[in-house]
Each structure stands twice: as structure tokens, then as C-alpha cells.
Coordinates of C-alpha atoms in Angstrom, one line a residue:
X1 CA -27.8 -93.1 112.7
X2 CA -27.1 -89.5 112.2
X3 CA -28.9 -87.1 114.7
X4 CA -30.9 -84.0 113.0
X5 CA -27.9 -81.6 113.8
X6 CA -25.1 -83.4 113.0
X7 CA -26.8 -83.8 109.8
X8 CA -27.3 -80.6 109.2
X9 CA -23.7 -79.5 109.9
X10 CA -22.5 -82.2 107.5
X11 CA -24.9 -81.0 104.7
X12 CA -24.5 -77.5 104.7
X13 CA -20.4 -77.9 105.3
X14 CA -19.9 -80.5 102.6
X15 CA -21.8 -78.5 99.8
X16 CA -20.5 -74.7 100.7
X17 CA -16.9 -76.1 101.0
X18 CA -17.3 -76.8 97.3
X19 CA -47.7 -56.6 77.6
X20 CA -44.8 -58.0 77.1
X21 CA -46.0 -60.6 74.5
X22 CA -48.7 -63.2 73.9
X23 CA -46.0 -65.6 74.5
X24 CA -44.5 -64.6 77.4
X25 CA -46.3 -64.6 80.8
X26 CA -46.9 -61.8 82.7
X27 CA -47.1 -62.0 86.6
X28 CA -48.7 -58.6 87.1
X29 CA -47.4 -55.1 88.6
X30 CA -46.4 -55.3 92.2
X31 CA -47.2 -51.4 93.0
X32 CA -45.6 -49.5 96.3
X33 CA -44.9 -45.9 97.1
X34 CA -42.0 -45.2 98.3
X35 CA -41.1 -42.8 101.3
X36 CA -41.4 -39.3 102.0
X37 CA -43.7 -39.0 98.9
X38 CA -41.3 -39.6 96.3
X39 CA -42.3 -41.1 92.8
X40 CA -41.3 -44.7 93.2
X41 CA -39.3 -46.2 91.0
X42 CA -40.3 -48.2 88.5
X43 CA -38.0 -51.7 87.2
X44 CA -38.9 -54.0 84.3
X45 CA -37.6 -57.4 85.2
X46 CA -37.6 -60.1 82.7
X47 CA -36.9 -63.5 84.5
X48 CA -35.9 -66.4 82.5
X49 CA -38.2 -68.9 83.0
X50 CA -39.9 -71.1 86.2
X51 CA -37.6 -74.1 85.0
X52 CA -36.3 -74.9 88.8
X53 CA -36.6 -74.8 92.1
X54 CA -33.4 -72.1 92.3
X55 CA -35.1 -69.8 89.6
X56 CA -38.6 -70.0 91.3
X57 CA -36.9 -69.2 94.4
X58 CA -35.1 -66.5 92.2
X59 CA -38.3 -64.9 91.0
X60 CA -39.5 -64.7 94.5
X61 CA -36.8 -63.0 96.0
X62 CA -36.7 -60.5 93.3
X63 CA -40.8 -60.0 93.9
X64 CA -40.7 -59.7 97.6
X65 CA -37.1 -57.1 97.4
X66 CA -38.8 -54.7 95.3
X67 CA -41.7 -54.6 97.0
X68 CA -39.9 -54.0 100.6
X69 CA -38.0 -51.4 98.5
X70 CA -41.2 -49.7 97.6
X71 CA -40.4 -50.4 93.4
X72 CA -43.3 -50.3 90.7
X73 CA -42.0 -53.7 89.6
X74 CA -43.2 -55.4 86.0
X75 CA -41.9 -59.2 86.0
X76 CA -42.1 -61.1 82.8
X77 CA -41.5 -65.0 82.6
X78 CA -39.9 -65.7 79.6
X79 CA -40.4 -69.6 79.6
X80 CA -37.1 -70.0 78.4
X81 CA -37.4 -68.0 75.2
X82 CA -34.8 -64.9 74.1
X83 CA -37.3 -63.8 71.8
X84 CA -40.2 -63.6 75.0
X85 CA -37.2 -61.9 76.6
X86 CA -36.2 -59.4 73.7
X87 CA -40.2 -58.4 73.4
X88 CA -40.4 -57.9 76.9
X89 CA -37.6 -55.6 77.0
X90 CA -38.8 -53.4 74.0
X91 CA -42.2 -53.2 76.3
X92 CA -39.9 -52.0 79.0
X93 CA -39.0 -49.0 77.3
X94 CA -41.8 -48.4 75.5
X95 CA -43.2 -48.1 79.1
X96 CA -40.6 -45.7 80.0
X97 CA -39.4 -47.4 83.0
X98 CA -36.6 -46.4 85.0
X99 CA -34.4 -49.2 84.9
X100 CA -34.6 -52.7 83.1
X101 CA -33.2 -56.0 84.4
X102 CA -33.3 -59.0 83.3
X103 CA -31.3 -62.9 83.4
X104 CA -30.0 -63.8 79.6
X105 CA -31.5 -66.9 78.7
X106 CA -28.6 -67.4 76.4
X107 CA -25.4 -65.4 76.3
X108 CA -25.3 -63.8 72.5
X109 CA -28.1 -62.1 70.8
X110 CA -28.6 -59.5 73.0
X111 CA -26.8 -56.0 71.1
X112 CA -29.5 -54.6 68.7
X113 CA -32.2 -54.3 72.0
X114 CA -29.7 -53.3 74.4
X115 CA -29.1 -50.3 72.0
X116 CA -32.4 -49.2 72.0
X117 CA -32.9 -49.7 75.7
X118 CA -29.3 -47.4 76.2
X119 CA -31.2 -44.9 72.9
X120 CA -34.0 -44.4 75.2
X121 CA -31.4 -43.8 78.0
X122 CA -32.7 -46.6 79.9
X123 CA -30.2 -48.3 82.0
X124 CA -29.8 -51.9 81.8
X125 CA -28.4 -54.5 85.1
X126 CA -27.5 -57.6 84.3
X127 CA -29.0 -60.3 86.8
X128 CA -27.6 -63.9 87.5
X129 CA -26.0 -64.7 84.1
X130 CA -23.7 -62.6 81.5
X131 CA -24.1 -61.6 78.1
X132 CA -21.5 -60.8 75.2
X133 CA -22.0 -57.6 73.8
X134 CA -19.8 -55.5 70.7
X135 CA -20.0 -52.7 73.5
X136 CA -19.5 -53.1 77.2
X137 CA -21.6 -49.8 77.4
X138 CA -24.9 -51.4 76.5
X139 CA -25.6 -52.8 80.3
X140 CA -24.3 -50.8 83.7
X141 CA -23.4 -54.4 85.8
X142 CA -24.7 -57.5 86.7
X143 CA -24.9 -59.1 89.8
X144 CA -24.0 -62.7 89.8
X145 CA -22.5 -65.8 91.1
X146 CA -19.0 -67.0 89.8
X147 CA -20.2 -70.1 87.6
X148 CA -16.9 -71.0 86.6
X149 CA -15.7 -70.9 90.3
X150 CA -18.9 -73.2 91.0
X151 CA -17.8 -75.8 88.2
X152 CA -14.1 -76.0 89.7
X153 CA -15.4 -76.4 93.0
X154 CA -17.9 -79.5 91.8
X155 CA -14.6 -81.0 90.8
X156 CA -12.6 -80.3 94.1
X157 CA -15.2 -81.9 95.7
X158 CA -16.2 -84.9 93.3
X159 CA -12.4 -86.0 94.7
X160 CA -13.8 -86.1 98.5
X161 CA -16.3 -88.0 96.8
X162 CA -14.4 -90.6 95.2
X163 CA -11.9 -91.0 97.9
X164 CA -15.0 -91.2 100.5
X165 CA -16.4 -93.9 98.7
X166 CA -12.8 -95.6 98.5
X167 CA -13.5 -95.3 94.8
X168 CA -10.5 -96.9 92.3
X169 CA -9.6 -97.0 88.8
X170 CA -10.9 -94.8 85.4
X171 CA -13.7 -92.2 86.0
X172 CA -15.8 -92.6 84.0
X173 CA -18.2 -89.2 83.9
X174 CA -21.3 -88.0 82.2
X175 CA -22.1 -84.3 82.0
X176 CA -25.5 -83.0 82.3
X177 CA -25.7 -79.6 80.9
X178 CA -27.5 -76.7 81.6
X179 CA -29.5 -74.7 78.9
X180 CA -27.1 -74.5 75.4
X181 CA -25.6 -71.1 75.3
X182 CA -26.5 -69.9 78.7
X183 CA -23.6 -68.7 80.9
X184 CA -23.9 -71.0 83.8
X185 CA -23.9 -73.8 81.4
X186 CA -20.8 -72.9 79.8
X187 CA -19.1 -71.4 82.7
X188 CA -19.7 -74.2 84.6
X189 CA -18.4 -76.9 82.3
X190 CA -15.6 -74.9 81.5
X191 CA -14.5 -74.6 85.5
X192 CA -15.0 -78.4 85.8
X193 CA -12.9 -78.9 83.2
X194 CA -10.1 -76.8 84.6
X195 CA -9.3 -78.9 87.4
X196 CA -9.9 -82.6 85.3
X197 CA -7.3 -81.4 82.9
X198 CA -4.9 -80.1 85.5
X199 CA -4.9 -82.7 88.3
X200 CA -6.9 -85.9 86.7
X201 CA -5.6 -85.8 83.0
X202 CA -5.4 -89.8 83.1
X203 CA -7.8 -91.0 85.3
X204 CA -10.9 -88.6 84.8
X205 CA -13.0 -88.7 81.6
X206 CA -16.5 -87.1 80.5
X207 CA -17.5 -89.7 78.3
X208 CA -20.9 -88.4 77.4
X209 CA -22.3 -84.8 77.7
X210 CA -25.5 -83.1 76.6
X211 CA -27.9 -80.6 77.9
X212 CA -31.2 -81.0 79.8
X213 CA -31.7 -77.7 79.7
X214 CA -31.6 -76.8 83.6
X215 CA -35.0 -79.2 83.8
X216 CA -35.8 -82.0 86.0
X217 CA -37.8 -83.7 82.8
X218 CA -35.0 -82.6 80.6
X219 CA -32.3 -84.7 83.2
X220 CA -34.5 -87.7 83.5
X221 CA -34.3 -88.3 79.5
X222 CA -31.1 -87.4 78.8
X223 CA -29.7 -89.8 81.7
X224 CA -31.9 -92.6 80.6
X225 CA -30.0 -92.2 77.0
X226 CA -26.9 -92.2 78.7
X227 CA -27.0 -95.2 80.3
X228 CA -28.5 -96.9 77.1
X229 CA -24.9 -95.4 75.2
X230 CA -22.9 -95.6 78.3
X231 CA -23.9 -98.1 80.8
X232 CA -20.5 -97.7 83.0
X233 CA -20.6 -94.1 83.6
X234 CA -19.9 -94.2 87.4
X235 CA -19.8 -90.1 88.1
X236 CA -22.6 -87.8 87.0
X237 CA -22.1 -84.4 86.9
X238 CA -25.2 -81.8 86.6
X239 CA -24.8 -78.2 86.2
X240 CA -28.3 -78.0 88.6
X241 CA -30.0 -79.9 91.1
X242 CA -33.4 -80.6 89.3
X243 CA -31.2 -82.2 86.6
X244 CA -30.0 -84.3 89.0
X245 CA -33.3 -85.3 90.6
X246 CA -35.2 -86.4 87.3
X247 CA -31.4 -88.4 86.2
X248 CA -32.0 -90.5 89.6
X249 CA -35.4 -91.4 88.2
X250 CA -33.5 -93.1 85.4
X251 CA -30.8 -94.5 87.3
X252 CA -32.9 -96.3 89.6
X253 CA -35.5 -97.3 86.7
X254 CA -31.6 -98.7 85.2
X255 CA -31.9 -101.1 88.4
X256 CA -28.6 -99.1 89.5
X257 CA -28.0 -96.9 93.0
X258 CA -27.7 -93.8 92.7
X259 CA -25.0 -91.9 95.0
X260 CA -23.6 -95.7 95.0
X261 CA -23.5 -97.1 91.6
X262 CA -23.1 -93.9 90.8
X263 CA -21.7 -91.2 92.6
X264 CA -24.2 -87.6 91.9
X265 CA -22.5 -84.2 92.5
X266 CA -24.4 -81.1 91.5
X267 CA -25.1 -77.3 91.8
X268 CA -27.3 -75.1 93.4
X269 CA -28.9 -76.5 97.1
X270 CA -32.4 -76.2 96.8
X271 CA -34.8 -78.0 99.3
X272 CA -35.5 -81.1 96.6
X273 CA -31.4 -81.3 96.5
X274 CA -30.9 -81.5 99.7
X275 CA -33.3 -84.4 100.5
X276 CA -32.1 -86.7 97.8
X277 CA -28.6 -85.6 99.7
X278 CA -30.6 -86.4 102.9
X279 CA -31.3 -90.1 101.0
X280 CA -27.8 -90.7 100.1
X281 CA -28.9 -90.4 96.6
X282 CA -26.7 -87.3 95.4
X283 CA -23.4 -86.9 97.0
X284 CA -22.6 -83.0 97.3
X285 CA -23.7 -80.1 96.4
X286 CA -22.2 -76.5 95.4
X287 CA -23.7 -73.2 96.4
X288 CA -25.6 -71.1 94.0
X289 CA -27.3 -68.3 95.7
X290 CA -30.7 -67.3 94.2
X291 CA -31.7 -64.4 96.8
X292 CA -30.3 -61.7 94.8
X293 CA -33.2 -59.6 95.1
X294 CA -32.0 -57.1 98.0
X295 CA -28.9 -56.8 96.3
X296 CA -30.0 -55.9 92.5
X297 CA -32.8 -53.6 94.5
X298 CA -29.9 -51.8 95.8
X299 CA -27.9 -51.7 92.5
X300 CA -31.1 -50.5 91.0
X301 CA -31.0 -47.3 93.4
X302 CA -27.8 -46.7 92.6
X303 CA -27.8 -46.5 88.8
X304 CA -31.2 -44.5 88.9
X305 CA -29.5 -42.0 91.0
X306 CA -26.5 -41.9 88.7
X307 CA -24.1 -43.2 91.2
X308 CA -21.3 -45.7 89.7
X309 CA -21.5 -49.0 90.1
X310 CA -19.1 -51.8 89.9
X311 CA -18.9 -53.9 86.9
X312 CA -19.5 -57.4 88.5
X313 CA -21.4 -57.9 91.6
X314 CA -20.4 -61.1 93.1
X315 CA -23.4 -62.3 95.1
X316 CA -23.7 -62.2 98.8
X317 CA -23.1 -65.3 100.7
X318 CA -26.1 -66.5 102.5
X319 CA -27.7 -68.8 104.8
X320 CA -30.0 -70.2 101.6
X321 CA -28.3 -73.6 101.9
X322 CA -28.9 -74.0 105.5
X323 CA -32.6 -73.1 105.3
X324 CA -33.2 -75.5 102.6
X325 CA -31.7 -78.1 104.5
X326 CA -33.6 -77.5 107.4
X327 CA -36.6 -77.7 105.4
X328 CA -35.6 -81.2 104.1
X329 CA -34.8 -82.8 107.2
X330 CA -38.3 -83.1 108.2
X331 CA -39.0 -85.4 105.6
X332 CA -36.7 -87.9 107.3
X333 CA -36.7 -89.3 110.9
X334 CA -33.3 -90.2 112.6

């Protein structure tokens, strides 16, 4: 039986190794003054959605940053709509505030706001995910995780995987996808991908792949299609860990095991992730870090005060992953 700590160790090593608009909802101004008696800056944030435990733990760390900076902060939830998003940002600058931030929820689309956000003279930081743009000049930077990095490293480790569970013969592999057109959806596919194609040409194969759009509801019926059109998938890949959660639903409503039958590995490491971990029920999990709210806080200084910035902000390593597995643990006695 593992003990508490050694469980812990194993966890966190195994994973790491790897008014706006009627539509959109508003969260309310979180208001500070800032020191010495200065006019405190003031930062439009447009947040995605609340689709997962990462982004909700996104939103707060964004929330609690600018208010330990001392920001005027205006959060918008986009629930997973560009055009909430786009409206939100227009309200941004017809505000006037100093700097606008906000997560894509798709990668294209973006140009003809951007420009009047850059018109208004408005600087723009990209949070979390990228955009394509006709003009790099439209946003300053954005601060981010390496998606495509995260998707090579989900294969890396689906090997230790396999080779733990003395796996042999075809892999058979079905892709859950994150949100179509969104950055970590197609970065992340695209990483996997990389190292299939270089070092398991013959032996690996994604033999079914959709989206379930980064939700937990989304990944339960998209895997209970799967196995109805692919009952002897054996791997499943998910771009995020809530997609992973609602596929185990189906799996074990399938009358199969998951993290036996078939073997889970995912991204992110939020608390729910680490407990099915904790269950034997996903395999591994990558690192995604959500707490990029000091970071962008201090980015959001910077370009306010005209300093240059880097292009891409990689985000900080942290201890998230550990936290959340401490949190889990209690759920289990050993």
C-alpha cells in the first residue's frame, strides 16, 4: 500500500517529468488604490469561459493578482463565445482602460478589434493561448505555457505508460480534443503527433479524434461514441483533465477499466485529476500551469509604463501540481 508521501512524490514526479454584453457574464470591478497615491491602474480582462477546473483556477489567480497589485480590474466570462469576447474588448476601450488582456477562445478572428484597441492606443497582452494576427503589432506579448511542448511530453510519457503496464502489440489511440480552433487544442495535438510519427510510426495510431471542447460533459459523450465506433481503443489521449474525468464515466458505464483496459494520459493537474490518478483511473498527467496572474500583473506594469517586453512569456514553474495533489490525497486512506 502506498504511504501518503511516497504517493505524493510519485504523483507530482511522474506528471511534471512529462457592460460588456447581455451575453457575456460580468463578475464585477475588483477596485484597489495603489501606493503612494497614485491613480491605479486599471486592466480589462476577458477570460474565456468557467469550462474547467484549470480555467476556474485561472480566473482566480488572475482576480486575487490584481488585486494584491492594487489594479482597477474588470473580468468578463466569455462562456466560450469570441463574439462575448470581441464585445467585451470594444467595452474595454470604450472604458478607456489602461491595458486589455484577454485568453483567445479560438486562434483567428481577432485583427479588426485588436485594431481598434491599438487605434485607441490601448495595449493589448495576450494571456494563456495565441492568436494569428496580419500584424504582430496588434498585441505587445502573451504570457503562456508551451502547448506543443505539453503534447510531446504526453507522448514521452504515454511510453512509460505502456511499458509500465507491460503493454504489447498495436496502439490503438483515441484523441480527445480541446475546443476547435483554440491554440492548446491544436498545439497540443500537433506536439503529440511529433513524437508518434518520429519514434512509433508503426506501432502507434489515433484511430478516432474529435473535440469535447475542454468539458467534462463534452469528454463523457464523445468517449461513449468512441467506444460505440471503436470499441478496442486501448490509449486515450485528452488535451485536459476534465475531459478525461467525464470519458471515465463512459468507460466504466462500457463495463471496461479505465487506467487498465485502457490506459488515460492527460494535461493540466488539477485537484479532480489527480484523484482519479490517486484511483488508478488516469495514468499521468502533464503540467499546465494556471497561476499566471502575478506574472501578467507584472507584464501589465511594464507595458503601462512603456518598458519593452518580451514577445513570449513562458510561464513560471510552480508548485500548483503538488498542492493539488495534496488536496486529493485526503480523499483516500492508505
Amino acid at each position: 500500500m502506498l504511504s501518503r508521501r511516497n504517493f505524493l512524490t510519485a504523483a507530482v514526479g511522474v506528471a511534471a517529468a512529462t457592460g460588456l454584453t447581455a451575453c457575456a457574464k460580468e463578475d464585477g470591478n475588483s477596485s484597489a488604490s495603489a501606493g503612494g497615491g497614485s491613480k491605479a491602474i486599471t486592466l480589462g480582462f476577458s477570460q474565456v469561459g468557467s469550462e474547467s477546473g484549470w480555467r476556474t483556477a485561472n480566473s482566480d489567480s488572475v482576480k486575487s493578482a490584481a488585486k494584491e497589485a492594487g489594479y482597477t480590474l474588470k473580468f468578463s466570462d466569455a462562456q466560450q463565445k469570441q463574439e462575448n469576447q470581441i464585445s467585451a474588448i470594444r467595452n474595454y476601450i470604450a472604458q478607456k482602460v489602461d491595458v486589455i488582456a484577454f485568453s483567445p477562445v479560438v486562434v483567428t478572428g481577432w485583427d479588426a478589434v485588436l485594431k481598434e484597441a491599438k487605434a485607441a492606443k490601448i495595449p493589448v497582452v495576450l494571456t494563456d493561448r495565441s492568436v494569428e494576427t496580419s500584424d504582430d503589432s496588434l498585441y505587445v506579448t502573451l504570457v503562456g505555457s508551451d502547448f506543443t511542448d505539453e503534447g510531446r511530453r504526453a507522448a514521452k510519457i504515454l511510453e512509460k505508460v505502456l511499458e509500465k503496464a507491460g503493454h504489447k502489440g498495436p496502439v490503438k489511440i483515441a484523441q480527445l480534443e480541446g475546443t476547435t480552433g483554440a491554440a492548446p487544442a491544436i498545439e497540443r495535438a500537433k506536439g503529440f503527433k511529433e513524437v508518434m510519427d518520429a519514434d512509433h510510426k508503426d506501432d502507434w495510431k489515433i484511430v478516432v479524434s474529435q473535440t469535447g471542447d475542454f468539458t467534462r460533459a463534452g469528454g463523457k459523450q464523445v468517449m461513449a461514441a468512441f467506444l460505440q465506433s471503436n470499441p478496442d481503443v486501448n490509449v486515450l489521449f485528452a488535451h485536459n483533465d476534465d475531459m478525461a474525468i467525464g470519458a471515465i464515466q463512459s468507460i466504466e458505464a462500457a463495463g471496461k477499466k479505465p487506467g487498465k483496459d485502457i490506459l488515460i494520459v492527460s494535461i493540466d493537474g488539477v485537484k479532480d485529476g489527480f484523484v482519479a490518478m490517486s484511483e488508478g483511473k488516469i495514468n499521468a498527467i502533464v503540467e499546465c500551469n494556471p497561476l499566471l496572474g502575478p506574472q501578467l500583473m507584472e507584464v501589465v506594469k511594464k507595458v503601462k509604463d512603456g518598458e519593452t517586453v518580451e514577445r513570449w512569456i513562458k510561464t513560471k514553474e510552480s508548485d500548483f501540481m503538488q498542492d493539488q495533489a495534496k488536496d486529493a490525497l485526503p480523499t483516500r486512506k492508505y
